[in-house]
């Protein structure tokens, strides 16, 4: 097993703390304090009420002579100021989505917010969204990024022009951060059955329709035009400058999806700036109406209502179903978002950087904020009655695994009834099973019923005992230090009050959830590698994270891995209609939340593996860096009870193979990746294709594989990027 690499985490005391784990165990050293960063201990907690996101207003309904009517939205991403920190601290400049047309809603809310308003979708009724990039100022000129964009990654690269977009540029000297117009492309995370033209492919980005786009810049990604042509053919929707129009079939089970940006090499920055929101699918044969009460056989009653289209804002009704997005952030003293502007933040490396080494100047392998933010406010509170509530929980953090801890709330009961793909096979009692603790990896969701019936009146804090560092599994406080109890160890407060009326909902132990449909027997097994490439210049320094393939069968003996870069030809190419097992062999020291676009899958099992590196000093990347082997004589462990359902994100633990199975039905080009977004942005994402190549589809550009990227010859892309590197 590889040793955990050195990393820096941002602590609650606004210092940088160095951690390195290896054979000798955990070492700690304190580095210089960061200046200009807001001390989280100075932020008043539980002073702001929880914002319950309103429903996104529709622009209208598209009535079709043949086929289903379509709910239509026009949604833009804008820059604005929002009071994230409690008053009197200053507001924060952020980005967020919001409707620009509410003609199809009764009392629609025109509000750009971070997180954004909830898209409410009805099962089997398509949703069409015109996603507009409005990151421009009042004069129509582009707004630069709020955060430092590293142009040395394989990224969208608008300065490269049409010939060199979506590439890793070459430089003759270490560049500064990119300061040009910002590309975006929106992905509905959890949308199944969606066409590839509407999935938010990382190379289908587009710039705003700004007045001052520099000459020679690419204004759209490599796949934009190809997908635009497909959209015209399929839906009759033309795309244009600064926007794309996607359509979602909404034929999957009722579930909690969410939407966020997915631009190549910039997802970590674009999402950290704010744009994300819930996309909730309701109804259908596996929706709320299909849940029964075991005592009577009749329809069960789940906690509600949730926000609906037409509700006032602020609302005049009480909600008992609430979406809750949990994110970690850090702030500067002026209220602005803090995100590292140097690799020095992570492990003290001050250079040389690319092109004089293989380390990027601004990319940080992980980031852990020192402030917890819930639905767009730091440490809010929510008034709840002594009754049952339904919370749709989302871990929207960059790199942080949450272990939500309800154990400090006397008398509470926590039952999970769903995850990413809708209802579980059966309710899971986290109070009895896990001591009122709930693990959520980045991008995972949990649909839970929290019963406050027996909680004494008063104020109670929802805690977090996940680590302030990369997560590898284990027991909090035993296998890893828990989050700082004064800051990131607290999430929000519940103010419990007496009930206003008797609780009509069905106790969760009596809920009979819709059955989980069986999949056909798999006919293909794909062994896949999760890897990390270490620097050849600096000790214990990650240069990039990688995915790859495994040659042979690790279940039968040691099998070598082959690392793959984003631009390498597709290696995962399931046929339409085939059921496969994908095996994630984790050769790194961290757990990775693995997300597969377009499909929902089932977790099969996990099993211990042996990881052998050819040269441990070279990391786990490279062409043929070592071997994986399932531990002889070991037995697989079944999924956790809360994984017994359909998922789109699964935690792959270090030293294990994690197996999932799914059926591929919709042809097209999609991606699979780690949802630690810092990893995703630096090579831990790969394209995959269902079915054959599509006529006219873009093809990957040739490249030189390898962790070390030295300066190349000058070309227009280099010149353009250097011009943006002041």
XYZ file of C-alpha atoms in Angstrom:
726
model
C 0.000 0.000 0.000
C 1.371 3.423 -0.893
C 2.067 5.880 1.899
C -0.134 8.904 2.349
C 1.575 11.863 0.782
C 2.369 15.102 2.474
C -0.337 17.683 2.422
C -1.334 20.923 4.061
C -4.748 21.495 5.530
C -6.264 24.775 6.505
C -7.165 24.562 10.175
C -9.687 26.358 12.334
C -6.900 28.449 13.821
C -6.076 29.913 10.390
C -2.705 28.220 10.229
C -1.259 25.764 7.784
C -0.662 22.411 9.414
C 1.629 19.878 7.740
C 0.619 16.236 7.874
C 2.567 13.336 6.453
C 1.778 9.717 7.078
C 3.997 6.832 6.212
C 5.327 3.688 7.822
C 6.326 5.680 10.844
C 2.857 7.082 11.398
C 1.536 10.618 11.539
C 3.924 13.571 11.693
C 2.747 17.096 12.320
C 4.428 20.481 12.013
C 3.013 23.959 12.128
C 3.770 26.360 9.286
C 3.436 30.095 9.016
C -0.042 31.564 9.506
C -1.893 32.745 6.423
C -2.430 36.494 6.395
C -5.611 38.106 5.163
C -7.781 35.056 5.911
C -10.851 35.423 8.095
C -10.522 33.571 11.391
C -13.491 31.169 11.600
C -13.524 31.538 15.367
C -14.551 35.152 14.809
C -17.649 34.186 12.807
C -20.799 34.109 14.918
C -22.480 30.722 14.656
C -26.191 29.985 14.410
C -27.100 33.623 13.839
C -28.686 33.223 10.393
C -31.812 31.179 9.594
C -31.355 28.370 7.098
C -32.314 29.422 3.579
C -34.671 26.854 2.081
C -34.158 27.231 -1.677
C -37.312 28.237 -3.542
C -38.384 26.456 -6.719
C -36.843 27.602 -9.996
C -39.541 29.289 -12.097
C -40.299 27.910 -15.555
C -40.139 30.025 -18.675
C -43.030 28.087 -20.143
C -44.353 24.756 -21.382
C -43.510 23.443 -24.831
C -46.613 21.699 -26.124
C -45.838 19.087 -28.731
C -48.295 17.577 -31.203
C -46.532 14.263 -30.879
C -44.645 13.274 -27.780
C -44.680 14.604 -24.254
C -45.058 18.202 -23.203
C -41.793 19.720 -22.020
C -41.128 22.011 -19.050
C -38.908 24.819 -20.312
C -36.465 26.947 -18.308
C -34.146 29.826 -19.139
C -31.383 29.916 -16.529
C -28.248 32.025 -16.456
C -25.080 32.080 -14.390
C -24.231 35.524 -13.036
C -21.892 37.245 -10.597
C -23.414 39.051 -7.620
C -22.945 39.729 -3.915
C -24.562 37.521 -1.293
C -24.635 37.724 2.507
C -23.047 34.341 3.242
C -21.334 35.419 6.448
C -23.554 36.757 9.246
C -24.136 40.482 9.548
C -22.187 42.697 10.240
C -19.467 40.834 8.338
C -19.215 41.921 4.713
C -21.053 40.239 1.822
C -19.286 37.834 -0.543
C -19.005 38.081 -4.308
C -20.127 34.749 -5.768
C -21.605 33.166 -8.880
C -24.934 31.437 -9.067
C -27.701 30.291 -11.356
C -31.108 31.949 -11.582
C -34.066 32.240 -13.932
C -34.162 35.052 -16.484
C -37.718 34.235 -17.585
C -40.552 33.253 -15.253
C -43.448 33.465 -17.683
C -44.404 29.828 -17.109
C -44.702 30.053 -13.323
C -47.496 31.387 -11.172
C -45.389 33.462 -8.810
C -41.842 32.718 -9.876
C -38.863 34.008 -7.934
C -36.270 35.824 -10.046
C -33.327 35.203 -7.756
C -29.728 34.346 -8.533
C -28.319 32.634 -5.474
C -25.606 30.247 -4.339
C -26.771 27.537 -3.998
C -29.349 28.131 -6.679
C -33.065 27.497 -6.804
C -34.393 23.953 -7.001
C -35.579 22.554 -10.326
C -38.676 20.444 -9.591
C -39.218 17.819 -12.281
C -42.113 15.408 -12.777
C -41.320 11.826 -13.712
C -41.616 11.107 -17.455
C -42.078 14.800 -18.301
C -38.970 16.138 -20.083
C -37.158 19.234 -18.848
C -35.470 21.585 -21.321
C -33.048 24.235 -20.032
C -31.419 27.075 -21.901
C -28.200 27.450 -19.887
C -26.815 30.977 -20.383
C -23.320 32.208 -19.517
C -23.886 35.744 -18.209
C -20.530 36.243 -16.511
C -20.324 39.786 -17.828
C -20.431 43.215 -16.225
C -23.055 45.916 -16.697
C -21.320 47.054 -19.893
C -21.336 43.569 -21.391
C -17.618 42.993 -20.911
C -16.460 39.653 -19.569
C -15.770 39.179 -15.881
C -12.539 37.367 -14.987
C -12.603 34.476 -12.583
C -12.935 35.153 -8.864
C -10.283 32.502 -8.194
C -6.823 31.636 -9.583
C -7.129 29.591 -12.806
C -4.116 27.353 -13.427
C -3.376 27.385 -17.180
C -0.764 24.608 -16.954
C -3.391 21.870 -16.498
C -5.190 20.096 -19.302
C -8.066 22.565 -19.339
C -10.553 24.387 -21.583
C -7.799 26.820 -22.655
C -9.756 29.464 -24.608
C -6.523 31.420 -25.373
C -5.327 28.444 -27.400
C -7.846 29.214 -30.112
C -9.720 26.593 -32.074
C -6.573 24.582 -32.803
C -5.325 24.378 -29.220
C -8.421 24.564 -27.004
C -9.051 21.702 -24.571
C -5.325 20.997 -24.338
C -2.483 21.248 -21.865
C -0.579 24.300 -23.169
C 3.173 24.572 -23.296
C 5.055 27.499 -21.775
C 8.596 28.845 -21.946
C 8.246 30.264 -18.426
C 5.897 29.648 -15.524
C 2.700 31.564 -16.311
C 0.520 33.563 -13.992
C -3.165 32.722 -13.526
C -5.510 33.006 -16.493
C -7.569 36.195 -16.320
C -9.683 35.967 -19.458
C -13.393 35.213 -20.023
C -14.752 32.232 -18.101
C -16.090 29.120 -19.854
C -18.989 27.144 -18.374
C -21.016 24.019 -19.153
C -23.687 22.644 -16.820
C -24.033 19.014 -15.760
C -27.108 17.607 -14.030
C -25.403 15.175 -11.681
C -27.534 12.046 -11.457
C -29.436 12.515 -14.724
C -29.802 9.036 -16.241
C -30.827 8.294 -19.799
C -29.793 11.773 -20.926
C -28.289 12.230 -24.379
C -24.606 13.053 -24.529
C -25.406 16.427 -26.094
C -27.212 17.398 -22.870
C -24.930 15.828 -20.271
C -22.562 18.754 -19.796
C -19.532 17.165 -21.443
C -16.363 18.861 -20.201
C -15.271 19.904 -23.717
C -18.687 21.367 -24.666
C -18.109 24.628 -22.752
C -18.815 28.132 -24.025
C -17.747 31.668 -23.145
C -20.207 34.483 -22.425
C -21.371 36.558 -25.392
C -19.181 39.422 -24.177
C -18.205 42.561 -26.099
C -14.491 42.197 -25.524
C -13.512 38.571 -26.126
C -9.829 38.798 -27.156
C -9.027 38.104 -30.791
C -7.997 34.537 -31.449
C -9.758 33.059 -28.435
C -11.876 29.954 -28.795
C -15.391 30.861 -27.703
C -16.619 27.256 -27.400
C -15.191 23.854 -26.654
C -14.197 21.066 -29.015
C -17.500 19.175 -28.708
C -19.852 22.195 -28.661
C -20.639 22.323 -32.384
C -21.081 18.558 -32.684
C -23.535 18.492 -29.791
C -25.297 21.608 -31.085
C -25.974 19.745 -34.321
C -27.380 16.789 -32.407
C -29.640 19.087 -30.365
C -31.107 20.625 -33.518
C -31.818 17.176 -34.946
C -33.285 15.710 -31.763
C -35.188 18.645 -30.288
C -35.145 21.460 -32.834
C -33.219 23.634 -30.384
C -30.556 25.901 -31.852
C -27.590 26.899 -29.696
C -25.885 30.262 -29.988
C -23.242 32.613 -28.558
C -23.102 32.311 -24.789
C -25.683 29.545 -24.354
C -26.582 25.911 -24.927
C -29.964 24.214 -24.573
C -30.103 20.768 -22.970
C -33.031 18.386 -22.585
C -33.464 15.781 -19.839
C -35.911 12.886 -20.356
C -36.673 12.475 -16.605
C -37.524 8.804 -17.075
C -35.485 7.579 -14.105
C -36.797 6.883 -10.611
C -37.886 9.708 -8.362
C -34.660 10.925 -6.752
C -32.455 13.802 -5.617
C -30.130 14.979 -8.375
C -28.223 18.275 -8.498
C -26.682 20.540 -11.112
C -23.305 22.237 -11.251
C -20.614 23.380 -13.652
C -18.401 20.787 -15.359
C -15.844 22.731 -17.439
C -12.612 20.909 -18.299
C -9.854 21.662 -15.789
C -11.941 24.316 -14.010
C -14.737 22.469 -12.215
C -13.137 22.970 -8.797
C -12.997 26.738 -9.293
C -16.330 27.270 -10.995
C -18.224 25.227 -8.398
C -16.348 26.810 -5.473
C -17.489 30.200 -6.784
C -21.070 29.122 -6.059
C -23.110 27.739 -8.970
C -24.971 24.571 -7.916
C -28.541 23.617 -7.125
C -30.920 20.719 -6.499
C -32.793 18.937 -9.291
C -35.536 16.862 -7.637
C -37.520 14.267 -9.593
C -40.954 13.377 -8.223
C -43.703 10.895 -9.006
C -43.798 7.783 -11.136
C -44.111 4.126 -10.186
C -41.198 4.367 -7.722
C -41.997 7.776 -6.243
C -43.497 8.854 -2.933
C -46.918 7.501 -3.881
C -45.506 3.989 -4.131
C -44.333 3.913 -0.492
C -46.650 1.824 1.692
C -47.394 1.587 5.412
C -46.712 -1.983 6.548
C -49.368 -1.735 9.248
C -52.217 -1.098 6.817
C -50.898 -1.788 3.325
C -52.108 1.666 2.357
C -50.064 4.575 1.071
C -47.599 5.876 3.643
C -47.369 9.540 4.584
C -43.924 11.085 4.242
C -42.975 14.430 5.804
C -44.012 17.422 3.713
C -44.671 19.843 2.187
C -41.578 20.875 0.274
C -41.229 24.197 -1.546
C -43.454 24.424 -4.623
C -43.776 26.654 -7.637
C -45.944 29.613 -6.648
C -44.838 29.748 -3.014
C -44.032 33.232 -1.843
C -40.503 34.251 -0.958
C -39.914 34.485 1.891
C -42.431 31.633 2.258
C -45.543 31.914 4.385
C -45.777 28.170 4.989
C -43.789 25.706 7.076
C -41.737 23.122 5.197
C -41.197 19.643 6.590
C -39.200 18.439 3.577
C -36.013 20.469 3.157
C -33.041 20.118 0.761
C -29.752 20.716 2.595
C -26.496 21.325 0.701
C -23.395 21.236 2.912
C -20.182 22.816 1.627
C -16.883 23.950 3.116
C -15.415 27.344 2.329
C -12.810 29.801 3.581
C -13.003 33.584 3.467
C -10.746 36.594 3.376
C -11.164 39.408 5.866
C -13.099 41.476 3.301
C -15.684 38.704 2.927
C -14.372 37.418 -0.395
C -13.852 33.719 -1.013
C -10.433 32.376 -0.130
C -8.969 29.660 -2.347
C -5.232 28.952 -2.631
C -3.372 31.016 -5.214
C -0.172 28.976 -4.896
C 0.898 25.362 -4.622
C 2.877 26.503 -1.577
C -0.380 26.358 0.384
C -0.546 22.585 -0.016
C 2.967 21.332 0.659
C 5.279 24.333 0.846
C 6.618 24.031 -2.708
C 7.646 27.476 -3.966
C 8.967 26.295 -7.324
C 10.321 25.786 -9.805
C 6.997 24.972 -11.462
C 6.048 23.963 -14.993
C 7.903 24.203 -17.363
C 10.959 23.755 -15.142
C 9.421 20.905 -13.126
C 6.324 18.718 -13.321
C 4.346 20.604 -10.644
C 1.650 23.127 -11.562
C 1.941 26.522 -9.839
C -1.666 26.970 -8.614
C -3.320 23.540 -8.574
C -3.691 22.085 -5.075
C -4.297 18.312 -4.826
C -7.054 18.841 -2.235
C -8.643 21.757 -0.433
C -10.409 21.806 2.937
C -12.191 24.997 3.922
C -12.251 26.049 7.569
C -15.906 27.195 7.573
C -19.047 25.100 7.113
C -21.682 26.572 4.831
C -25.230 25.192 4.554
C -27.571 26.346 1.789
C -25.399 29.399 1.241
C -24.917 30.610 4.827
C -22.219 29.884 7.364
C -23.410 27.836 10.348
C -27.158 28.625 10.063
C -29.978 27.478 12.318
C -33.330 25.870 11.501
C -36.393 25.889 13.738
C -37.963 22.426 13.876
C -40.920 21.051 15.791
C -40.976 17.876 17.846
C -41.992 15.769 14.879
C -40.526 14.049 11.803
C -38.750 15.935 8.995
C -37.424 14.801 5.633
C -33.993 16.164 4.722
C -32.414 15.687 1.303
C -28.732 15.925 2.198
C -25.970 16.717 -0.297
C -22.235 16.717 0.333
C -21.247 19.591 -1.957
C -17.707 19.929 -0.562
C -14.574 20.120 -2.698
C -12.568 17.290 -1.109
C -14.131 16.767 2.307
C -15.857 13.551 3.339
C -18.576 14.306 5.858
C -19.564 12.072 8.734
C -22.663 13.875 9.924
C -23.079 13.343 13.652
C -26.551 13.560 15.174
C -25.407 11.816 18.356
C -25.240 15.089 20.314
C -28.984 15.586 19.834
C -30.691 13.818 22.738
C -33.569 11.569 21.708
C -33.222 12.021 17.947
C -33.715 9.165 15.465
C -32.220 9.170 11.959
C -33.549 6.888 9.237
C -32.248 6.863 5.666
C -34.817 6.043 2.999
C -32.957 6.998 -0.175
C -29.665 7.859 -1.824
C -28.640 9.207 -5.232
C -30.907 6.936 -7.275
C -34.070 7.188 -5.209
C -35.491 4.977 -2.492
C -33.381 2.266 -0.868
C -34.450 -1.363 -0.718
C -35.506 -0.771 2.909
C -35.195 2.017 5.502
C -31.855 2.101 7.324
C -31.875 2.987 11.029
C -28.679 5.002 11.499
C -29.496 5.463 15.174
C -29.289 1.735 15.841
C -26.735 0.879 13.161
C -24.189 3.660 13.366
C -24.772 5.656 16.508
C -26.590 8.428 14.644
C -23.678 9.024 12.281
C -24.009 9.242 8.500
C -21.105 9.093 6.019
C -21.342 11.141 2.812
C -18.543 11.348 0.266
C -18.338 14.398 -2.011
C -21.390 14.457 -4.359
C -23.224 11.701 -2.470
C -26.798 12.350 -1.339
C -28.923 10.902 1.434
C -32.711 11.123 1.721
C -33.303 10.896 5.481
C -36.144 11.139 7.945
C -34.990 12.831 11.142
C -37.392 12.319 14.025
C -37.277 15.136 16.592
C -40.368 13.851 18.451
C -38.446 12.919 21.607
C -35.840 15.686 21.439
C -36.158 18.147 24.339
C -37.050 21.719 23.451
C -33.908 23.782 22.966
C -30.909 24.290 20.689
C -29.026 21.277 19.329
C -26.008 21.135 17.041
C -25.527 18.839 14.057
C -21.887 17.795 14.172
C -19.325 16.426 11.740
C -16.689 13.889 12.746
C -15.201 13.465 9.290
C -11.561 14.540 8.986
C -10.092 17.917 8.028
C -7.848 16.008 5.648
C -8.043 13.321 2.960
C -10.232 10.404 4.034
C -9.182 6.783 3.831
C -11.917 5.112 5.849
C -11.863 3.898 9.414
C -13.219 4.950 12.773
C -13.375 8.653 13.697
C -10.918 9.545 16.433
C -9.186 6.179 16.091
C -8.029 5.895 12.497
C -8.025 9.621 11.802
C -8.431 12.871 13.763
C -11.963 14.240 13.614
C -12.838 17.700 12.341
C -12.002 20.681 14.527
C -14.834 20.657 17.107
C -14.822 24.477 17.280
C -15.260 25.001 13.523
C -15.656 22.299 10.874
C -16.899 19.850 13.497
C -20.128 21.869 13.638
C -22.532 22.071 10.699
C -25.740 23.816 11.777
C -28.107 24.185 14.704
C -31.637 22.892 15.185
C -33.888 24.930 17.444
C -36.470 22.409 18.656
C -39.935 23.721 19.592
C -43.201 22.020 20.616
C -45.329 20.639 17.756
C -47.979 22.871 16.228
C -50.219 19.880 15.447
C -50.136 16.071 15.649
C -47.598 14.478 13.301
C -49.512 12.665 10.518
C -46.470 10.956 8.996
C -45.722 7.243 9.005
C -42.975 6.195 11.437
C -40.033 5.158 9.233
C -39.805 1.638 10.675
C -43.188 0.931 9.040
C -42.253 2.217 5.580
C -42.270 -0.311 2.735
C -40.189 1.184 -0.052
C -40.560 0.378 -3.769
C -38.687 -2.736 -4.848
C -35.292 -2.397 -6.520
C -35.467 -3.857 -10.022
C -33.000 -6.579 -10.908
C -30.348 -6.151 -13.578
C -29.511 -8.788 -16.193
C -26.445 -10.882 -15.448
C -23.279 -8.995 -16.425
C -21.353 -10.244 -19.443
C -18.315 -7.937 -19.189
C -16.028 -7.089 -16.256
C -13.734 -4.049 -16.557
C -10.830 -3.705 -14.094
C -10.001 0.003 -13.721
C -7.204 1.772 -11.869
C -7.266 4.759 -9.495
C -3.746 6.189 -9.411
C -1.598 9.098 -8.296
C 1.505 10.353 -10.079
C 4.173 11.757 -7.803
C 6.599 14.492 -8.780
C 10.035 13.555 -10.136
C 11.404 16.832 -8.714
C 9.951 17.108 -5.199
C 9.671 14.470 -2.494
C 6.202 13.253 -1.558
C 4.485 15.768 -3.872
C 1.555 14.744 -6.093
C 1.904 16.007 -9.666
C -1.486 14.719 -10.828
C -4.135 12.113 -10.112
C -4.956 9.550 -12.759
C -7.297 6.837 -13.928
C -6.334 3.835 -15.983
C -6.934 0.280 -17.038
C -5.689 -3.008 -15.608
C -4.195 -5.554 -17.982
C -5.350 -9.038 -17.093
C -7.443 -10.232 -14.160
C -6.382 -9.166 -10.653
C -8.802 -11.774 -9.282
C -6.547 -14.481 -10.721
C -3.109 -13.005 -9.990
C -0.957 -9.877 -10.126
C -2.088 -7.705 -13.042
C -0.271 -4.577 -14.276
C -2.022 -1.249 -14.614
C -1.778 1.257 -17.448
C -2.354 4.927 -16.631
C -4.446 6.936 -19.084
C -4.676 10.692 -19.617
C -7.873 12.596 -20.429
C -6.928 12.904 -24.110
C -6.055 9.230 -24.583
C -8.431 7.265 -26.822
C -11.505 5.804 -25.149
C -10.776 2.503 -23.411
C -14.211 1.948 -21.824
C -16.628 1.287 -24.695
C -19.621 -0.787 -23.567
C -22.089 -1.894 -26.214
C -25.684 -0.682 -26.101
C -27.814 -3.050 -24.037
C -24.932 -4.755 -22.235
C -24.659 -5.125 -18.449
C -21.138 -4.753 -17.072
C -19.248 -4.833 -13.789
C -16.728 -2.039 -13.299
C -13.998 -2.754 -10.750
C -12.250 0.275 -9.209
C -8.796 -0.803 -7.956
C -7.576 1.949 -5.640
C -3.785 2.211 -5.624
C -3.707 5.529 -3.748
C -3.811 6.412 -0.044
C -7.180 8.174 -0.264
C -10.782 7.175 -0.705
C -12.218 8.445 -3.985
C -15.921 9.158 -4.662
C -16.255 7.685 -8.156
C -19.017 9.098 -10.366
C -20.213 7.640 -13.668
C -22.223 9.943 -15.905
C -25.473 8.941 -17.605
C -25.952 5.672 -15.671
C -27.218 4.652 -12.263
C -25.498 1.579 -10.871
C -25.636 -0.890 -8.028
C -22.776 -1.514 -5.629
C -21.785 -5.193 -5.810
C -19.104 -5.586 -3.143
C -15.602 -4.624 -1.982
C -12.514 -6.771 -1.449
C -8.941 -6.194 -0.205
C -6.138 -5.944 -2.759
C -2.355 -6.017 -2.839
C -0.731 -3.019 -4.526
C 2.834 -3.461 -5.762
C 4.708 -0.533 -7.288
C 7.602 -0.996 -9.676
C 9.286 2.070 -8.178
C 7.515 3.567 -5.127
C 9.377 6.880 -5.584
C 7.612 7.348 -8.909
C 4.068 7.246 -7.519
C 1.336 5.038 -8.926
C 1.066 6.751 -12.298
C 3.176 6.366 -15.391
C 2.770 3.895 -18.219
C 3.137 0.603 -16.327
C 3.668 1.542 -12.706
C 2.911 -1.690 -10.839
C 0.345 -4.381 -10.238
C -2.945 -5.038 -8.472
C -3.996 -8.377 -7.076
C -7.043 -9.351 -5.078
C -5.724 -10.733 -1.772
C -5.706 -14.528 -2.190
C -8.226 -16.224 0.092
C -9.987 -12.965 0.959
C -13.753 -12.660 0.793
C -15.741 -9.766 -0.642
C -17.832 -7.642 1.714
C -21.368 -6.685 0.667
C -22.533 -3.088 0.166
C -23.373 -1.033 3.209
C -27.110 -1.035 3.972
C -27.415 2.581 2.785
C -25.866 1.535 -0.551
C -28.609 -1.018 -1.314
C -30.293 0.922 -4.070
C -29.346 2.797 -7.225
C -26.340 5.111 -6.993
C -24.342 7.435 -9.211
C -21.375 7.970 -6.853
C -19.567 5.323 -4.795
C -16.724 5.531 -2.291
C -13.716 3.494 -3.453
C -11.482 2.916 -0.426
C -7.678 2.580 -0.515
C -6.369 -0.958 -0.554
C -9.632 -2.299 -1.955
C -11.395 -3.059 -5.189
C -14.911 -1.608 -5.298
C -17.281 -3.266 -7.773
C -20.411 -1.760 -9.318
C -22.749 -3.068 -12.002
C -24.905 -1.222 -14.534
C -26.677 -1.642 -17.867
C -25.727 0.692 -20.729
C -28.674 1.768 -22.833
C -28.087 5.229 -24.311
C -25.356 5.549 -26.974
C -22.986 8.480 -26.827
C -19.858 10.027 -25.315
C -19.788 10.499 -21.525
C -17.248 10.614 -18.657
C -16.375 8.874 -15.414
C -14.273 10.545 -12.757
C -13.397 11.127 -9.126
C -15.651 13.736 -7.537
C -12.920 15.214 -5.403
C -13.021 18.114 -7.811
C -9.335 18.981 -7.437
C -8.581 15.433 -8.632
C -11.126 15.612 -11.447
C -9.497 18.788 -12.767
C -6.036 17.244 -13.067
C -6.458 14.006 -15.028
C -8.677 11.913 -12.724
C -11.408 11.955 -15.359
C -11.756 9.809 -18.460
C -14.166 9.798 -21.401
C -16.157 6.650 -22.084
C -18.405 5.805 -24.996
C -21.546 3.702 -25.183
C -21.806 2.112 -28.608
C -19.818 2.959 -31.742
C -18.134 6.215 -32.663
C -20.598 8.769 -33.977
C -20.126 10.076 -37.502
C -18.397 13.430 -37.362
C -17.551 13.320 -33.657
C -14.387 15.126 -32.537
C -11.312 12.963 -32.109
C -8.627 13.380 -29.435
C -5.486 15.299 -30.336
C -2.146 13.460 -30.220
C -0.057 14.101 -27.142
C 3.006 12.979 -25.235
C 2.175 10.813 -22.222
C 4.115 11.160 -19.013
C 4.093 13.028 -15.744
C 6.889 15.463 -16.679
C 5.862 18.256 -19.005
C 8.728 20.506 -20.077
C 8.581 23.566 -22.311
C 7.690 23.000 -25.946
C 8.325 25.167 -28.970
C 6.574 28.479 -29.238
C 3.258 28.387 -31.071
C 0.084 30.513 -31.159
C -1.314 28.701 -28.103
C 1.818 29.414 -26.098
C 1.858 33.045 -27.130
C -1.820 33.482 -26.309
C -1.442 31.882 -22.906
C 1.700 33.836 -22.106
C -0.187 37.027 -22.937
C -2.731 36.147 -20.246
C -0.121 35.406 -17.618
C 0.614 38.826 -16.206
